[in-house]
XYZ file of C-alpha atoms in Angstrom:
466
model
C 175.319 229.578 268.262
C 178.441 231.178 269.775
C 178.847 234.744 268.531
C 179.471 238.170 270.079
C 176.597 239.503 267.958
C 173.026 238.274 267.780
C 173.090 237.721 264.035
C 170.280 236.490 261.793
C 171.765 233.012 262.168
C 171.786 233.347 265.953
C 168.099 234.272 265.849
C 167.387 230.918 264.238
C 169.478 228.911 266.702
C 168.009 227.028 269.665
C 170.339 229.007 271.887
C 172.670 231.963 271.461
C 175.815 232.158 273.604
C 177.240 235.710 273.482
C 181.000 235.471 273.904
C 183.620 238.124 274.584
C 185.278 238.736 271.188
C 188.570 236.906 270.727
C 188.094 234.365 273.537
C 186.825 231.416 271.466
C 190.035 229.458 272.075
C 189.572 229.788 275.841
C 185.980 228.552 275.576
C 187.002 225.534 273.502
C 189.825 224.650 275.897
C 187.322 224.729 278.759
C 185.077 222.371 276.780
C 188.021 220.014 276.203
C 188.863 220.236 279.921
C 185.337 219.104 280.808
C 185.396 216.261 278.299
C 188.561 214.829 279.833
C 187.571 215.535 283.445
C 184.230 213.750 283.073
C 185.487 210.819 281.007
C 183.579 211.842 277.878
C 186.480 211.463 275.446
C 186.045 208.840 272.710
C 188.409 209.532 269.802
C 188.810 207.219 266.850
C 191.728 204.826 266.332
C 193.859 207.103 264.164
C 194.830 209.766 266.710
C 198.133 210.624 268.388
C 198.506 213.079 271.265
C 195.532 212.239 273.501
C 197.625 212.216 276.686
C 199.311 215.486 275.730
C 195.942 217.115 275.112
C 194.681 215.854 278.466
C 197.601 217.527 280.266
C 197.179 220.766 278.331
C 193.432 221.011 278.961
C 193.880 220.506 282.708
C 195.038 224.133 283.008
C 191.866 225.573 281.434
C 188.897 224.792 283.728
C 185.466 226.320 283.003
C 185.525 228.075 286.379
C 188.420 230.245 285.188
C 187.367 230.605 281.577
C 183.849 231.789 282.406
C 185.074 235.174 283.620
C 187.137 235.607 280.461
C 184.607 234.424 277.891
C 181.465 235.821 279.486
C 179.823 232.379 279.368
C 178.984 230.734 282.688
C 180.952 227.712 283.887
C 177.792 225.620 284.170
C 176.856 226.413 280.573
C 180.346 225.526 279.327
C 180.152 222.163 281.094
C 176.678 221.520 279.732
C 177.889 222.375 276.231
C 180.638 219.759 276.533
C 178.193 217.124 277.769
C 175.722 217.864 274.986
C 178.408 217.537 272.327
C 179.599 214.232 273.761
C 176.119 212.750 274.237
C 174.658 213.695 270.854
C 175.131 211.031 268.191
C 175.382 213.511 265.333
C 176.915 216.835 266.313
C 179.710 219.031 265.077
C 181.512 222.215 266.060
C 181.889 224.440 263.021
C 183.859 227.657 262.671
C 184.675 229.836 259.694
C 186.104 233.229 258.796
C 185.141 235.155 261.929
C 186.764 232.462 264.064
C 190.004 232.804 262.095
C 190.168 236.589 261.825
C 190.986 237.311 265.436
C 193.958 237.473 267.768
C 193.975 233.718 268.461
C 192.451 232.487 265.220
C 194.906 229.622 264.680
C 194.355 228.257 268.178
C 190.581 228.555 267.875
C 190.505 226.787 264.499
C 192.712 223.991 265.829
C 190.553 223.535 268.929
C 187.407 223.202 266.824
C 189.013 220.101 265.325
C 190.183 218.915 268.747
C 186.633 219.011 270.141
C 185.260 217.150 267.127
C 188.008 214.527 267.351
C 187.824 213.806 271.083
C 184.011 213.560 271.005
C 184.147 211.023 268.162
C 182.550 213.365 265.637
C 185.416 213.462 263.154
C 185.364 211.692 259.781
C 181.975 210.217 260.577
C 178.487 210.974 259.181
C 176.871 213.742 261.175
C 180.240 215.132 262.243
C 183.129 216.911 260.550
C 184.061 215.099 257.350
C 186.433 215.460 254.420
C 185.078 216.206 250.937
C 185.888 213.817 248.127
C 186.006 215.902 244.947
C 185.817 214.121 241.615
C 188.760 216.132 240.307
C 191.684 216.499 242.675
C 193.250 219.918 242.865
C 196.725 221.333 243.293
C 195.326 222.634 246.599
C 195.278 219.054 247.888
C 198.821 218.266 246.790
C 201.847 218.336 249.139
C 202.689 221.852 250.298
C 206.083 223.390 251.103
C 206.769 222.891 254.790
C 204.547 219.837 255.100
C 206.985 217.170 253.937
C 206.032 213.902 255.534
C 202.989 215.542 257.074
C 205.079 217.418 259.651
C 204.681 221.190 259.567
C 207.781 223.374 259.621
C 206.913 227.050 259.867
C 209.128 230.086 260.190
C 211.915 228.757 257.962
C 212.565 232.385 257.021
C 211.214 235.794 257.985
C 210.269 238.967 256.173
C 212.952 241.617 255.849
C 211.236 244.537 257.629
C 208.823 243.181 260.229
C 210.350 239.755 260.712
C 207.030 237.973 260.115
C 207.332 234.195 259.951
C 206.859 232.278 256.731
C 203.883 229.879 256.784
C 203.686 227.230 254.052
C 205.909 229.357 251.830
C 203.844 232.510 252.316
C 203.910 235.602 254.518
C 201.100 238.008 255.521
C 200.024 240.279 252.685
C 200.035 243.138 255.195
C 203.845 243.038 254.890
C 203.791 243.957 251.207
C 203.654 247.748 251.515
C 206.588 247.959 253.924
C 208.655 245.534 251.846
C 208.188 247.833 248.840
C 208.611 251.162 250.618
C 211.559 250.350 252.895
C 214.841 250.788 250.995
C 217.706 248.375 251.331
C 218.940 245.080 250.023
C 216.126 242.681 249.221
C 213.280 245.198 248.951
C 210.473 244.370 246.540
C 211.032 245.917 243.125
C 208.390 244.255 240.951
C 204.899 242.835 241.350
C 202.466 240.750 239.304
C 198.811 240.733 240.342
C 196.192 238.376 238.929
C 192.479 239.206 239.216
C 192.866 241.024 242.513
C 192.470 244.365 244.216
C 194.744 244.272 247.290
C 194.572 248.048 247.754
C 191.000 247.485 248.938
C 191.110 243.912 250.221
C 194.241 243.846 252.402
C 195.048 245.410 255.790
C 196.624 248.830 255.462
C 195.499 249.191 251.873
C 196.123 252.939 251.982
C 199.815 252.301 252.611
C 199.931 249.810 249.746
C 198.300 252.405 247.506
C 201.155 254.769 248.341
C 203.825 252.097 247.892
C 202.840 250.618 244.527
C 204.135 253.604 242.488
C 207.582 252.960 244.031
C 207.904 249.641 242.190
C 210.259 249.412 239.241
C 207.686 247.322 237.392
C 204.109 246.197 237.952
C 202.061 243.933 235.693
C 198.387 243.148 236.253
C 196.451 240.347 234.587
C 192.914 241.578 235.069
C 189.681 242.443 233.303
C 189.236 245.574 235.364
C 190.904 248.914 235.905
C 190.554 249.281 239.663
C 192.271 250.853 242.672
C 195.192 248.425 242.347
C 195.554 247.832 238.618
C 195.591 251.585 237.939
C 199.189 251.494 239.190
C 200.263 248.802 236.703
C 202.778 249.583 233.985
C 201.146 246.892 231.861
C 197.552 245.699 232.151
C 196.745 242.414 230.394
C 193.044 241.486 230.211
C 192.215 237.826 229.834
C 188.911 236.388 228.689
C 185.569 237.053 230.325
C 184.001 234.190 232.316
C 181.559 233.406 229.506
C 184.336 233.122 226.924
C 186.071 230.180 228.554
C 185.078 226.726 229.826
C 184.595 226.176 233.536
C 184.958 223.409 236.079
C 184.981 224.514 239.706
C 188.397 223.376 240.812
C 188.351 225.062 244.226
C 184.874 225.273 245.744
C 184.151 221.589 245.104
C 187.090 220.837 247.413
C 184.712 221.944 250.201
C 181.411 220.508 248.945
C 179.276 218.183 251.071
C 178.710 215.869 248.098
C 181.073 214.528 245.460
C 179.984 216.361 242.353
C 181.426 217.451 239.027
C 180.123 219.716 236.282
C 181.702 221.072 233.127
C 180.401 224.243 231.469
C 181.488 225.027 227.906
C 182.142 228.630 226.881
C 179.086 230.609 225.826
C 180.930 232.843 223.373
C 183.886 232.245 221.081
C 186.796 234.451 222.220
C 188.383 234.387 218.808
C 192.159 234.592 218.754
C 192.527 236.551 221.997
C 194.932 234.876 224.448
C 193.639 232.862 227.363
C 194.729 233.820 230.860
C 196.779 230.634 231.257
C 198.729 231.500 228.102
C 199.372 235.013 229.411
C 200.694 233.634 232.699
C 202.988 231.139 230.971
C 204.451 233.911 228.819
C 205.001 236.042 231.913
C 206.768 233.086 233.533
C 209.119 232.882 230.585
C 209.738 236.628 230.588
C 210.609 236.509 234.297
C 213.367 234.014 233.492
C 214.865 236.441 230.999
C 213.518 234.738 227.887
C 212.472 237.138 225.095
C 208.718 237.156 224.560
C 208.956 235.656 221.086
C 211.088 232.782 222.397
C 208.847 231.709 225.292
C 207.877 228.096 224.582
C 204.303 228.112 225.870
C 203.595 224.533 224.800
C 206.804 223.190 226.352
C 206.135 224.865 229.706
C 202.554 223.600 229.625
C 203.797 220.073 228.882
C 206.278 220.262 231.741
C 203.572 221.249 234.221
C 201.328 218.458 232.937
C 204.158 215.943 233.322
C 204.716 217.018 236.929
C 201.031 216.649 237.784
C 200.936 213.218 236.149
C 204.015 212.204 238.151
C 202.301 213.134 241.438
C 199.554 210.643 240.546
C 201.915 207.823 239.630
C 201.811 208.200 235.845
C 204.516 208.982 233.305
C 203.630 212.345 231.797
C 205.276 211.780 228.423
C 203.425 208.494 227.944
C 200.092 210.032 228.879
C 200.696 213.078 226.670
C 201.251 210.763 223.697
C 197.687 209.522 224.119
C 196.356 213.049 223.864
C 198.536 213.870 220.868
C 197.350 210.744 219.057
C 193.766 211.842 219.723
C 194.464 215.343 218.404
C 194.124 216.975 221.818
C 196.372 219.967 222.435
C 197.533 221.256 225.807
C 195.943 223.696 228.183
C 193.534 223.498 231.109
C 191.174 220.920 229.573
C 193.985 218.397 229.262
C 194.868 219.001 232.914
C 191.203 218.729 233.932
C 190.930 215.397 232.119
C 194.028 214.214 234.001
C 192.610 215.223 237.379
C 189.238 213.630 236.653
C 190.685 210.383 235.321
C 193.132 209.968 238.207
C 190.617 211.092 240.838
C 188.546 208.805 243.082
C 185.946 208.115 240.376
C 188.229 208.232 237.330
C 189.030 205.538 234.798
C 192.749 205.708 235.725
C 193.572 205.733 232.010
C 192.009 202.334 231.408
C 192.775 200.662 234.730
C 189.201 201.311 235.896
C 186.976 200.768 232.836
C 183.833 202.866 232.900
C 185.364 205.441 235.225
C 185.069 209.192 234.842
C 186.698 211.147 232.006
C 186.207 214.680 230.742
C 184.340 213.345 227.704
C 181.945 211.528 230.035
C 181.436 214.694 232.077
C 180.737 216.710 228.927
C 178.058 214.166 228.035
C 176.221 215.157 231.240
C 175.636 218.920 230.871
C 173.920 219.152 234.261
C 176.813 217.466 236.041
C 177.281 214.132 237.792
C 176.552 213.538 241.484
C 178.710 210.792 242.999
C 176.985 210.827 246.372
C 177.580 212.154 249.888
C 180.834 212.298 251.780
C 182.168 209.052 253.218
C 184.779 208.310 255.914
C 188.305 208.450 254.479
C 190.683 208.076 257.423
C 193.424 206.972 257.597
C 193.903 206.742 253.822
C 194.083 210.499 253.237
C 196.522 211.212 256.070
C 200.069 212.117 255.086
C 201.503 212.065 258.598
C 203.997 209.424 259.755
C 202.049 206.337 260.747
C 198.891 207.835 259.195
C 197.789 209.341 262.496
C 195.991 212.611 263.211
C 198.383 214.750 265.263
C 196.065 216.127 267.929
C 198.584 218.333 269.750
C 201.271 219.654 267.368
C 204.091 221.513 269.063
C 203.843 224.665 266.928
C 200.298 225.221 268.248
C 201.031 224.268 271.840
C 203.830 226.839 271.837
C 201.239 229.592 271.345
C 199.232 228.719 274.462
C 201.338 230.895 276.820
C 200.326 233.911 274.731
C 196.670 232.941 275.179
C 197.239 232.467 278.911
C 198.642 235.998 279.137
C 195.484 237.260 277.451
C 193.448 235.811 280.314
C 194.947 238.381 282.695
C 194.300 241.359 280.459
C 191.801 243.880 281.873
C 188.413 243.828 280.201
C 188.152 246.214 277.268
C 185.563 248.979 277.416
C 185.035 248.988 273.670
C 185.851 246.093 271.327
C 185.527 245.981 267.554
C 183.603 242.831 266.715
C 184.175 242.698 262.962
C 185.596 244.598 260.012
C 183.184 242.908 257.637
C 180.210 244.632 256.089
C 177.291 242.191 256.421
C 175.765 242.948 253.031
C 178.966 243.259 251.008
C 179.702 239.518 250.720
C 183.236 240.530 251.749
C 183.847 241.765 248.208
C 187.327 243.261 247.756
C 185.925 246.389 246.182
C 184.206 247.914 243.230
C 185.557 247.375 239.750
C 185.386 250.069 237.117
C 186.081 250.387 233.418
C 185.816 246.843 232.132
C 188.720 245.958 229.848
C 187.188 242.877 228.272
C 183.640 242.976 226.910
C 181.067 241.390 229.208
C 178.854 238.885 227.458
C 175.681 238.824 229.517
C 172.446 240.578 228.669
C 169.401 240.782 230.912
C 167.030 242.373 228.419
C 164.315 239.891 227.361
C 164.268 240.954 223.720
C 165.326 243.588 221.228
C 168.583 245.304 220.413
C 170.706 247.483 222.606
C 174.102 248.436 223.910
C 175.718 246.661 226.862
C 178.657 248.542 228.412
C 179.296 250.176 225.074
C 179.006 246.936 223.088
C 176.228 246.683 220.467
C 174.227 243.484 220.973
C 171.307 241.790 219.289
C 169.004 239.442 221.190
C 168.088 236.454 219.032
C 165.757 234.868 221.575
C 165.020 235.221 225.291
C 168.082 234.416 227.348
C 170.624 234.696 224.544
C 172.597 237.509 222.988
C 174.813 237.939 219.959
C 177.570 240.518 219.933
C 177.653 242.659 216.847
C 180.682 244.661 217.796
C 183.614 244.779 220.167
C 185.240 247.663 221.917
C 188.948 247.727 221.201
C 191.506 248.721 223.831
């Protein structure tokens, strides 16, 4: 366990290696140096850039990195040998590795170590999930055309921060609102968020939000951010809408799918997806009453179908003939049917559909992860690019860090261990919660009269109006 702090996890590890905060990239480069120097490199067949990585790592020997990282040169070398000699081993890093001065380099080098030791896309090493329903998160991203990253295509107006995959740091938001001039932010839409508490410099954002010409929040809660909104639009509560985990299952160690129907009928209140489509239309200048929700929904469905090699209009006709309207469930059925276990709209008889998933209320387990390279690679030649130029260009900045005098006091983390990194407290619910913990009897839940019919269930007898 490599961590500046002896955490509960470190206590359970066979060995704890206390590292100087922010020097993880230097440690990993020293490990890569040892692997090449001692002939321990054994990458798979789908890798480009081995020779480049060898040349880069030559400048980062453990003897130099030990004084920077606080971990002895002998221990760094032994770590490299252990990783190379162990049949099933993996280097794993998460949020704390990313949220530091050289987070991008450190995250990249985690993959480099796994790749050059032969522990990438193989059981026991780092592997790629295979979700039953593909997600928009796995579709091509701006700046990654052909698998080649192009960052910094434009910069923010005030700070000059580089664009990354079509996005810029949220810490730029306050200054882009508060700094006058051509191109300053005039309007903002937030969805289920509280950036005043969850982003760097939240106090400045709190001061800047009232300067907006317009702010709309789609949220169930009146919180530190949404209190600034000119219009607050609550959607449905989690128990009033169906659920399939479209995001977390993209990181699961097994291929699994589960559909949960809504617990309570929301009545005629609008769903969040309908609210967002109407806002999209309004932002184009279309009057609210003229926003064609169904047409926009159909257009998005057609695009998603196109990305999977199907004609959207033809597929939509099938749903219309079956009496199925638009919305998220139609999209979920598309992603399940065109996913790795789907029926491909009849091309793979017996494959997965949403109806089949609904017939299994406890979900369907499709098994553990399996090797997927090179099929899932979008790079030219379907090769893993081990040493991309945009990351190599940041190494001189890391090298300069090596000569920085040791700090007397270093903040290890901004996170509160017991907070689960929550963005902040919510207050004043704007949509009635529908969960009751009382085992029996009648009562009031957040101002809503409820009657318990049997243990574990509740019936609402009233609703608080906004």
